[in-house]
Structures are given as C-alpha cells and as structure tokens.
Amino acid sequence: MSTLAHPTMTAARSADPVGAAGELDRFSYADRPTPPAPRWEGAEADLARVGRKTTSSRGRGLHGQLVQQLGQMIVSGDLGADRPLVPEEIGQRFEVSRTVVRESLRVLEAKGLVSARPNVGTRVRPVSDWNLLDPDIIEWRAFGPQRDEQRRELFELRWAIEPLAARLAAGHGREDVQQRLVELTEVMGHAGAQGDLVSYGRADAELHALILQMAGNRMLEHLSGIVACALQVSGGTATTCERPSESSVSLHTRLVDALGTGDGTAAETAIRALLTVHPEVEHSVPAPREH
C-alpha cells in the first residue's frame, strides 16, 4: 500500500497517545487518491455482481478512507494496545471532523479491532477478538506483515469448505446459473490467453462464489464473499502466476461440466486439483503444524 506524507503530520512529538512519535505521519489520509475500479468491457461487464457480500468500507468518502487507514495501521501492528486511540488526536492528525472519527471507530469496533470503555478509552483489541472473516481485515492482513500467515489460513479454509460445496452443488444449480458458470470459464480462457489477470481473477472469484451459493447450505453461502475475497487478494491464480495456466482453465471447465451433470465426486476431485495447481502449494493436503 503506497503512502503519502501529509503536510500537517511532519512535526515530531515526544508524547503521542495514538502511537509512537511519527507513526501516523507515515500515513496519508485526506490527500490519499482513491484507485479507480477495474474497467470491464463487452459481455464480461457484469462479473462484479457476485461475491460482493462484504462489509468493506471502501469508496465511502472520508469515513471509509479513515477506516481503511486506521485498520491497516492496527493490523500491521503500527498501532497497538499499549496506547489509547484518542479521537481528538486522530481528528487533528487526519484533518477530519469528530463525527468522521467517531463513526470510523465504531466500524473498527464492529470488526473487533478496537473497544471503547468508560475511563479506559478506545484501545486496540487482541487478534483473538478480531473478526478474521471480515473482508477488510482479510485484505489488510494479506497486504501487511502477516501476508504469509493470511495466505496459509485462507488456503486451509478453502481446502476445508470448497470440495464439500462442490459435491453438494453438483446437479443442483438452476439452468441460468449453470450457463453463467460456462460463460465464466470462457471468460477465463480468453483472459488467460490475453494475459489479462484482472479479468481472469474476477471471473475466477465469481465462479467459486457461485459454487458456494449453489451448495444449498446457507452457512456455506455466507462464506462465498470471503472465498471471492481470498481469490482476489491472497492465493488465487491471478496473484500467484505470471499468467493463468491452461491446466487451471481446463480444471475449471472440468469442474463446471461435473456440476452440470450432477457428478459430485468429479466436482470435488476437480476443485481439489484446482487448490493444488499453484507452484507455491507443496502438499495436496495442508500438513499438521507444531504449536
């Protein structure tokens, strides 16, 4: 994540209740540009409609930007529980109103990142209290110091739920949903041949989200946005390969065919193969770890 220096955040401070001196100075906020959303062309323009059940605060003006900024700092460890988060100090540093600060801290509290208590103030909570399935937190961890741990955990989560979802979804999708899956494999094949990682990644995310939604299990369906987020930020084909491979496209096609014919065993086999197609994955099954 790129950062910019804010002109009002350059003075060193000896006593800093928000963080160590100069910590917040490294992060811009008010002047931070919002990256443009990926553009879609032609028949693929509707690929953004599935897997978006998130609590992301991106694109919500000053409030959303402050949530992103503080969230990144907390997840990266730049803000810890040793010092309180003082709303007045945050407002001065980022040149935003008390209302913006207050609403931003409420969002972070809902995500489990901070807690506000009388006579104690607002403090960062331990990782065990964080909502680690929140898409924002997934993204902040995926692009921060915990990147490797986040990638491993996401892979293990996908390994646990996606093969089951594929087996349950086989033969249970509506005709229009099955047709959409076929269209997505075609988009992936075209994008892969063109080296278009953005289009490939978003089509891949929608396909996997659809499978969880087809499984007929509302708890699995609830995780569809998380799997889509996992593919977008940490561990999907578009983030691990220079360009998507023909074998990956072939496996997705095989998976979709199995779903259409109601072959749950073949669908489960195909998705397990997909989860091990990347060169970074050394073992087909996550190995036990020492604690």
Tab-separated table of C-alpha atoms in Angstrom:
chain	number	residue	atom	x	y	z
A	1	MET	CA	0.000	0.000	0.000
A	2	SER	CA	1.513	3.307	-1.032
A	3	THR	CA	1.531	6.167	1.421
A	4	LEU	CA	1.922	9.909	1.077
A	5	ALA	CA	3.227	12.454	3.525
A	6	HIS	CA	0.669	14.892	4.825
A	7	PRO	CA	1.975	18.445	5.347
A	8	THR	CA	0.422	18.716	8.789
A	9	MET	CA	1.934	15.465	10.034
A	10	THR	CA	5.646	16.169	9.920
A	11	ALA	CA	6.349	17.551	13.354
A	12	ALA	CA	7.817	15.062	15.807
A	13	ARG	CA	6.006	14.630	19.104
A	14	SER	CA	7.518	13.406	22.325
A	15	ALA	CA	4.250	12.251	23.896
A	16	ASP	CA	1.858	10.540	21.479
A	17	PRO	CA	-1.256	8.782	22.835
A	18	VAL	CA	-2.114	7.341	19.406
A	19	GLY	CA	1.221	5.713	18.653
A	20	ALA	CA	4.944	6.226	18.762
A	21	ALA	CA	6.209	9.581	17.587
A	22	GLY	CA	5.879	9.912	13.844
A	23	GLU	CA	3.876	6.695	13.348
A	24	LEU	CA	0.817	8.389	11.942
A	25	ASP	CA	2.994	10.775	9.973
A	26	ARG	CA	3.910	7.918	7.653
A	27	PHE	CA	0.317	7.504	6.522
A	28	SER	CA	-1.618	9.995	4.451
A	29	TYR	CA	-5.341	10.203	4.591
A	30	ALA	CA	-7.075	13.319	3.406
A	31	ASP	CA	-4.970	13.577	0.234
A	32	ARG	CA	-4.846	9.857	-0.495
A	33	PRO	CA	-6.150	9.170	-4.039
A	34	THR	CA	-8.809	6.508	-4.463
A	35	PRO	CA	-7.677	3.911	-7.032
A	36	PRO	CA	-10.046	3.545	-9.983
A	37	ALA	CA	-12.158	0.431	-10.129
A	38	PRO	CA	-11.133	-2.119	-12.789
A	39	ARG	CA	-12.992	-1.494	-16.036
A	40	TRP	CA	-14.884	-4.293	-17.762
A	41	GLU	CA	-15.694	-4.410	-21.424
A	42	GLY	CA	-18.211	-6.238	-23.545
A	43	ALA	CA	-20.111	-9.266	-22.262
A	44	GLU	CA	-17.961	-9.517	-19.155
A	45	ALA	CA	-19.226	-6.237	-17.699
A	46	ASP	CA	-21.462	-7.930	-15.119
A	47	LEU	CA	-18.808	-10.067	-13.462
A	48	ALA	CA	-18.705	-7.803	-10.426
A	49	ARG	CA	-22.210	-8.732	-9.292
A	50	VAL	CA	-21.464	-11.949	-7.378
A	51	GLY	CA	-19.391	-12.430	-4.270
A	52	ARG	CA	-19.769	-8.856	-3.094
A	53	LYS	CA	-21.454	-9.603	0.229
A	54	THR	CA	-18.851	-7.759	2.212
A	55	THR	CA	-18.646	-5.164	4.912
A	56	SER	CA	-15.933	-3.299	3.074
A	57	SER	CA	-15.839	0.424	3.751
A	58	ARG	CA	-14.006	1.292	0.544
A	59	GLY	CA	-15.478	4.034	-1.575
A	60	ARG	CA	-17.344	5.736	1.254
A	61	GLY	CA	-15.592	9.077	1.295
A	62	LEU	CA	-13.623	10.388	4.254
A	63	HIS	CA	-15.229	7.946	6.671
A	64	GLY	CA	-14.291	4.926	4.551
A	65	GLN	CA	-10.762	6.191	3.967
A	66	LEU	CA	-10.155	6.701	7.667
A	67	VAL	CA	-11.431	3.198	8.414
A	68	GLN	CA	-9.011	1.834	5.826
A	69	GLN	CA	-6.091	3.869	7.157
A	70	LEU	CA	-6.564	3.054	10.832
A	71	GLY	CA	-7.435	-0.564	10.062
A	72	GLN	CA	-4.226	-1.056	8.120
A	73	MET	CA	-2.207	0.501	10.914
A	74	ILE	CA	-3.809	-1.719	13.552
A	75	VAL	CA	-3.437	-4.942	11.564
A	76	SER	CA	0.177	-4.147	10.667
A	77	GLY	CA	0.985	-3.510	14.334
A	78	ASP	CA	1.745	0.203	13.906
A	79	LEU	CA	-0.996	0.896	16.430
A	80	GLY	CA	-1.075	-1.362	19.457
A	81	ALA	CA	-2.905	-1.828	22.731
A	82	ASP	CA	-0.190	-0.026	24.682
A	83	ARG	CA	-1.603	3.397	23.793
A	84	PRO	CA	-5.219	4.623	23.568
A	85	LEU	CA	-6.706	5.904	20.330
A	86	VAL	CA	-7.727	9.437	21.217
A	87	PRO	CA	-10.447	10.727	18.838
A	88	GLU	CA	-9.323	14.343	19.143
A	89	GLU	CA	-5.759	13.401	18.243
A	90	ILE	CA	-6.888	11.323	15.272
A	91	GLY	CA	-9.083	14.157	14.036
A	92	GLN	CA	-6.217	16.630	14.217
A	93	ARG	CA	-3.737	14.315	12.541
A	94	PHE	CA	-6.006	13.417	9.632
A	95	GLU	CA	-7.839	16.754	9.498
A	96	VAL	CA	-11.316	15.261	9.774
A	97	SER	CA	-14.284	16.048	11.980
A	98	ARG	CA	-15.134	14.367	15.262
A	99	THR	CA	-18.136	12.795	13.571
A	100	VAL	CA	-15.929	11.102	10.953
A	101	VAL	CA	-13.573	9.835	13.646
A	102	ARG	CA	-16.396	8.606	15.851
A	103	GLU	CA	-18.138	6.720	13.036
A	104	SER	CA	-14.842	5.231	11.841
A	105	LEU	CA	-14.000	3.926	15.296
A	106	ARG	CA	-17.469	2.410	15.534
A	107	VAL	CA	-16.835	0.485	12.317
A	108	LEU	CA	-13.491	-0.751	13.639
A	109	GLU	CA	-15.183	-1.738	16.878
A	110	ALA	CA	-17.763	-3.762	14.937
A	111	LYS	CA	-14.892	-5.578	13.229
A	112	GLY	CA	-13.451	-6.445	16.647
A	113	LEU	CA	-10.305	-4.377	16.150
A	114	VAL	CA	-10.892	-1.858	18.934
A	115	SER	CA	-13.004	-1.496	22.054
A	116	ALA	CA	-14.261	1.647	23.734
A	117	ARG	CA	-14.768	1.601	27.511
A	118	PRO	CA	-15.538	4.365	30.006
A	119	ASN	CA	-12.474	5.623	31.892
A	120	VAL	CA	-10.258	3.489	29.637
A	121	GLY	CA	-10.819	4.967	26.202
A	122	THR	CA	-10.567	3.288	22.835
A	123	ARG	CA	-7.860	0.660	22.597
A	124	VAL	CA	-6.759	-1.974	20.115
A	125	ARG	CA	-8.065	-5.434	20.949
A	126	PRO	CA	-6.004	-8.650	20.730
A	127	VAL	CA	-6.006	-10.584	17.448
A	128	SER	CA	-8.155	-13.290	19.036
A	129	ASP	CA	-11.017	-10.762	19.170
A	130	TRP	CA	-10.770	-9.650	15.527
A	131	ASN	CA	-13.364	-10.740	13.003
A	132	LEU	CA	-10.834	-12.515	10.813
A	133	LEU	CA	-13.513	-13.365	8.236
A	134	ASP	CA	-14.226	-9.692	7.600
A	135	PRO	CA	-13.168	-8.894	4.002
A	136	ASP	CA	-11.443	-5.668	5.046
A	137	ILE	CA	-9.352	-7.472	7.657
A	138	ILE	CA	-8.538	-10.228	5.161
A	139	GLU	CA	-7.247	-7.598	2.753
A	140	TRP	CA	-5.317	-5.654	5.398
A	141	ARG	CA	-3.607	-8.852	6.588
A	142	ALA	CA	-2.964	-10.028	3.019
A	143	PHE	CA	-1.017	-6.883	2.172
A	144	GLY	CA	0.678	-6.404	5.528
A	145	PRO	CA	3.350	-8.120	7.594
A	146	GLN	CA	1.012	-11.089	8.166
A	147	ARG	CA	0.738	-11.797	4.445
A	148	ASP	CA	2.215	-15.315	4.552
A	149	GLU	CA	0.114	-16.351	7.522
A	150	GLN	CA	-3.019	-14.946	5.909
A	151	ARG	CA	-2.350	-16.810	2.657
A	152	ARG	CA	-1.889	-20.090	4.518
A	153	GLU	CA	-5.016	-19.639	6.585
A	154	LEU	CA	-7.103	-18.729	3.561
A	155	PHE	CA	-5.845	-21.751	1.657
A	156	GLU	CA	-6.662	-24.057	4.553
A	157	LEU	CA	-10.136	-22.557	4.857
A	158	ARG	CA	-10.775	-23.048	1.156
A	159	TRP	CA	-9.480	-26.614	1.327
A	160	ALA	CA	-11.948	-27.332	4.119
A	161	ILE	CA	-15.098	-25.883	2.550
A	162	GLU	CA	-14.857	-25.762	-1.245
A	163	PRO	CA	-14.636	-29.507	-2.015
A	164	LEU	CA	-17.722	-30.096	0.131
A	165	ALA	CA	-19.536	-27.203	-1.541
A	166	ALA	CA	-18.712	-28.584	-4.991
A	167	ARG	CA	-20.063	-32.017	-4.065
A	168	LEU	CA	-23.268	-30.514	-2.667
A	169	ALA	CA	-23.713	-28.152	-5.613
A	170	ALA	CA	-23.399	-30.835	-8.299
A	171	GLY	CA	-26.644	-31.082	-10.229
A	172	HIS	CA	-28.429	-28.562	-8.010
A	173	GLY	CA	-27.820	-25.362	-9.945
A	174	ARG	CA	-30.530	-23.665	-11.975
A	175	GLU	CA	-30.099	-23.631	-15.718
A	176	ASP	CA	-29.256	-19.938	-15.770
A	177	VAL	CA	-26.637	-20.391	-13.032
A	178	GLN	CA	-25.057	-23.304	-14.864
A	179	GLN	CA	-24.946	-21.213	-18.026
A	180	ARG	CA	-23.252	-18.439	-16.092
A	181	LEU	CA	-20.583	-20.878	-14.903
A	182	VAL	CA	-19.945	-21.907	-18.504
A	183	GLU	CA	-19.663	-18.259	-19.516
A	184	LEU	CA	-17.164	-17.636	-16.725
A	185	THR	CA	-14.884	-20.460	-17.882
A	186	GLU	CA	-14.978	-18.939	-21.375
A	187	VAL	CA	-14.055	-15.536	-19.964
A	188	MET	CA	-11.205	-17.121	-18.007
A	189	GLY	CA	-9.900	-18.896	-21.106
A	190	HIS	CA	-9.958	-15.705	-23.145
A	191	ALA	CA	-8.455	-13.597	-20.364
A	192	GLY	CA	-5.761	-16.183	-19.712
A	193	ALA	CA	-4.754	-16.215	-23.364
A	194	GLN	CA	-4.539	-12.414	-23.328
A	195	GLY	CA	-2.666	-12.288	-20.032
A	196	ASP	CA	-5.488	-10.216	-18.528
A	197	LEU	CA	-5.036	-11.062	-14.845
A	198	VAL	CA	-7.732	-8.677	-13.619
A	199	SER	CA	-10.474	-10.162	-15.782
A	200	TYR	CA	-9.290	-13.684	-15.084
A	201	GLY	CA	-9.171	-13.135	-11.328
A	202	ARG	CA	-12.612	-11.571	-11.109
A	203	ALA	CA	-14.206	-14.295	-13.240
A	204	ASP	CA	-12.484	-16.911	-11.080
A	205	ALA	CA	-13.756	-15.252	-7.902
A	206	GLU	CA	-17.332	-15.148	-9.188
A	207	LEU	CA	-17.211	-18.794	-10.253
A	208	HIS	CA	-16.054	-20.034	-6.867
A	209	ALA	CA	-18.537	-17.796	-5.058
A	210	LEU	CA	-21.368	-19.186	-7.186
A	211	ILE	CA	-20.443	-22.744	-6.252
A	212	LEU	CA	-20.765	-21.974	-2.550
A	213	GLN	CA	-24.093	-20.297	-3.221
A	214	MET	CA	-25.308	-23.385	-5.148
A	215	ALA	CA	-24.488	-25.814	-2.333
A	216	GLY	CA	-27.846	-25.385	-0.622
A	217	ASN	CA	-26.183	-24.632	2.713
A	218	ARG	CA	-26.753	-21.110	3.988
A	219	MET	CA	-23.637	-21.148	6.135
A	220	LEU	CA	-21.504	-22.076	3.138
A	221	GLU	CA	-23.311	-19.433	1.101
A	222	HIS	CA	-22.404	-16.883	3.756
A	223	LEU	CA	-18.743	-17.678	3.115
A	224	SER	CA	-18.981	-17.086	-0.643
A	225	GLY	CA	-17.897	-13.464	-0.394
A	226	ILE	CA	-14.958	-14.462	1.771
A	227	VAL	CA	-13.756	-17.034	-0.763
A	228	ALA	CA	-14.120	-14.446	-3.523
A	229	CYS	CA	-12.094	-12.008	-1.428
A	230	ALA	CA	-9.472	-14.692	-0.789
A	231	LEU	CA	-9.056	-15.249	-4.515
A	232	GLN	CA	-8.776	-11.512	-5.156
A	233	VAL	CA	-6.155	-10.721	-2.539
A	234	SER	CA	-4.305	-13.795	-1.410
A	235	GLY	CA	-3.777	-17.103	-3.069
A	236	GLY	CA	-5.811	-17.044	-6.256
A	237	THR	CA	-4.429	-17.811	-9.696
A	238	ALA	CA	-4.310	-14.166	-10.666
A	239	THR	CA	-1.997	-13.367	-7.756
A	240	THR	CA	0.306	-16.398	-7.866
A	241	CYS	CA	1.081	-16.883	-11.575
A	242	GLU	CA	2.627	-14.593	-14.131
A	243	ARG	CA	-0.334	-15.550	-16.317
A	244	PRO	CA	-3.105	-18.111	-15.738
A	245	SER	CA	-2.183	-21.575	-16.955
A	246	GLU	CA	-4.034	-23.748	-19.455
A	247	SER	CA	-4.226	-26.500	-16.845
A	248	SER	CA	-6.078	-24.192	-14.467
A	249	VAL	CA	-8.606	-23.210	-17.137
A	250	SER	CA	-9.033	-26.876	-18.064
A	251	LEU	CA	-9.689	-27.838	-14.457
A	252	HIS	CA	-12.291	-25.091	-14.095
A	253	THR	CA	-14.003	-26.371	-17.235
A	254	ARG	CA	-13.951	-29.913	-15.875
A	255	LEU	CA	-15.394	-28.644	-12.594
A	256	VAL	CA	-18.245	-26.821	-14.327
A	257	ASP	CA	-19.013	-29.856	-16.501
A	258	ALA	CA	-19.209	-32.074	-13.417
A	259	LEU	CA	-21.537	-29.614	-11.702
A	260	GLY	CA	-23.789	-29.613	-14.746
A	261	THR	CA	-24.008	-33.416	-14.964
A	262	GLY	CA	-24.507	-33.850	-11.222
A	263	ASP	CA	-21.259	-35.765	-10.699
A	264	GLY	CA	-20.381	-34.714	-7.155
A	265	THR	CA	-17.297	-36.910	-6.932
A	266	ALA	CA	-15.820	-35.458	-10.126
A	267	ALA	CA	-16.652	-31.917	-8.998
A	268	GLU	CA	-14.934	-32.460	-5.664
A	269	THR	CA	-11.898	-34.015	-7.354
A	270	ALA	CA	-11.627	-31.114	-9.794
A	271	ILE	CA	-11.749	-28.450	-7.113
A	272	ARG	CA	-9.155	-30.251	-5.002
A	273	ALA	CA	-6.909	-30.314	-8.042
A	274	LEU	CA	-7.509	-26.593	-8.527
A	275	LEU	CA	-6.437	-25.894	-4.959
A	276	THR	CA	-3.096	-27.602	-5.621
A	277	VAL	CA	-2.402	-26.337	-9.143
A	278	HIS	CA	-0.211	-23.454	-7.980
A	279	PRO	CA	3.549	-23.966	-7.706
A	280	GLU	CA	3.520	-22.399	-4.236
A	281	VAL	CA	1.471	-25.292	-2.838
A	282	GLU	CA	3.894	-28.029	-1.831
A	283	HIS	CA	1.412	-30.554	-0.464
A	284	SER	CA	-2.030	-31.564	-1.694
A	285	VAL	CA	-3.282	-31.614	1.890
A	286	PRO	CA	-2.329	-28.957	4.475
A	287	ALA	CA	0.268	-30.557	6.732
A	288	PRO	CA	-0.090	-30.509	10.526
A	289	ARG	CA	1.991	-27.910	12.298
A	290	GLU	CA	3.780	-27.840	15.598
A	291	HIS	CA	2.262	-25.428	18.111
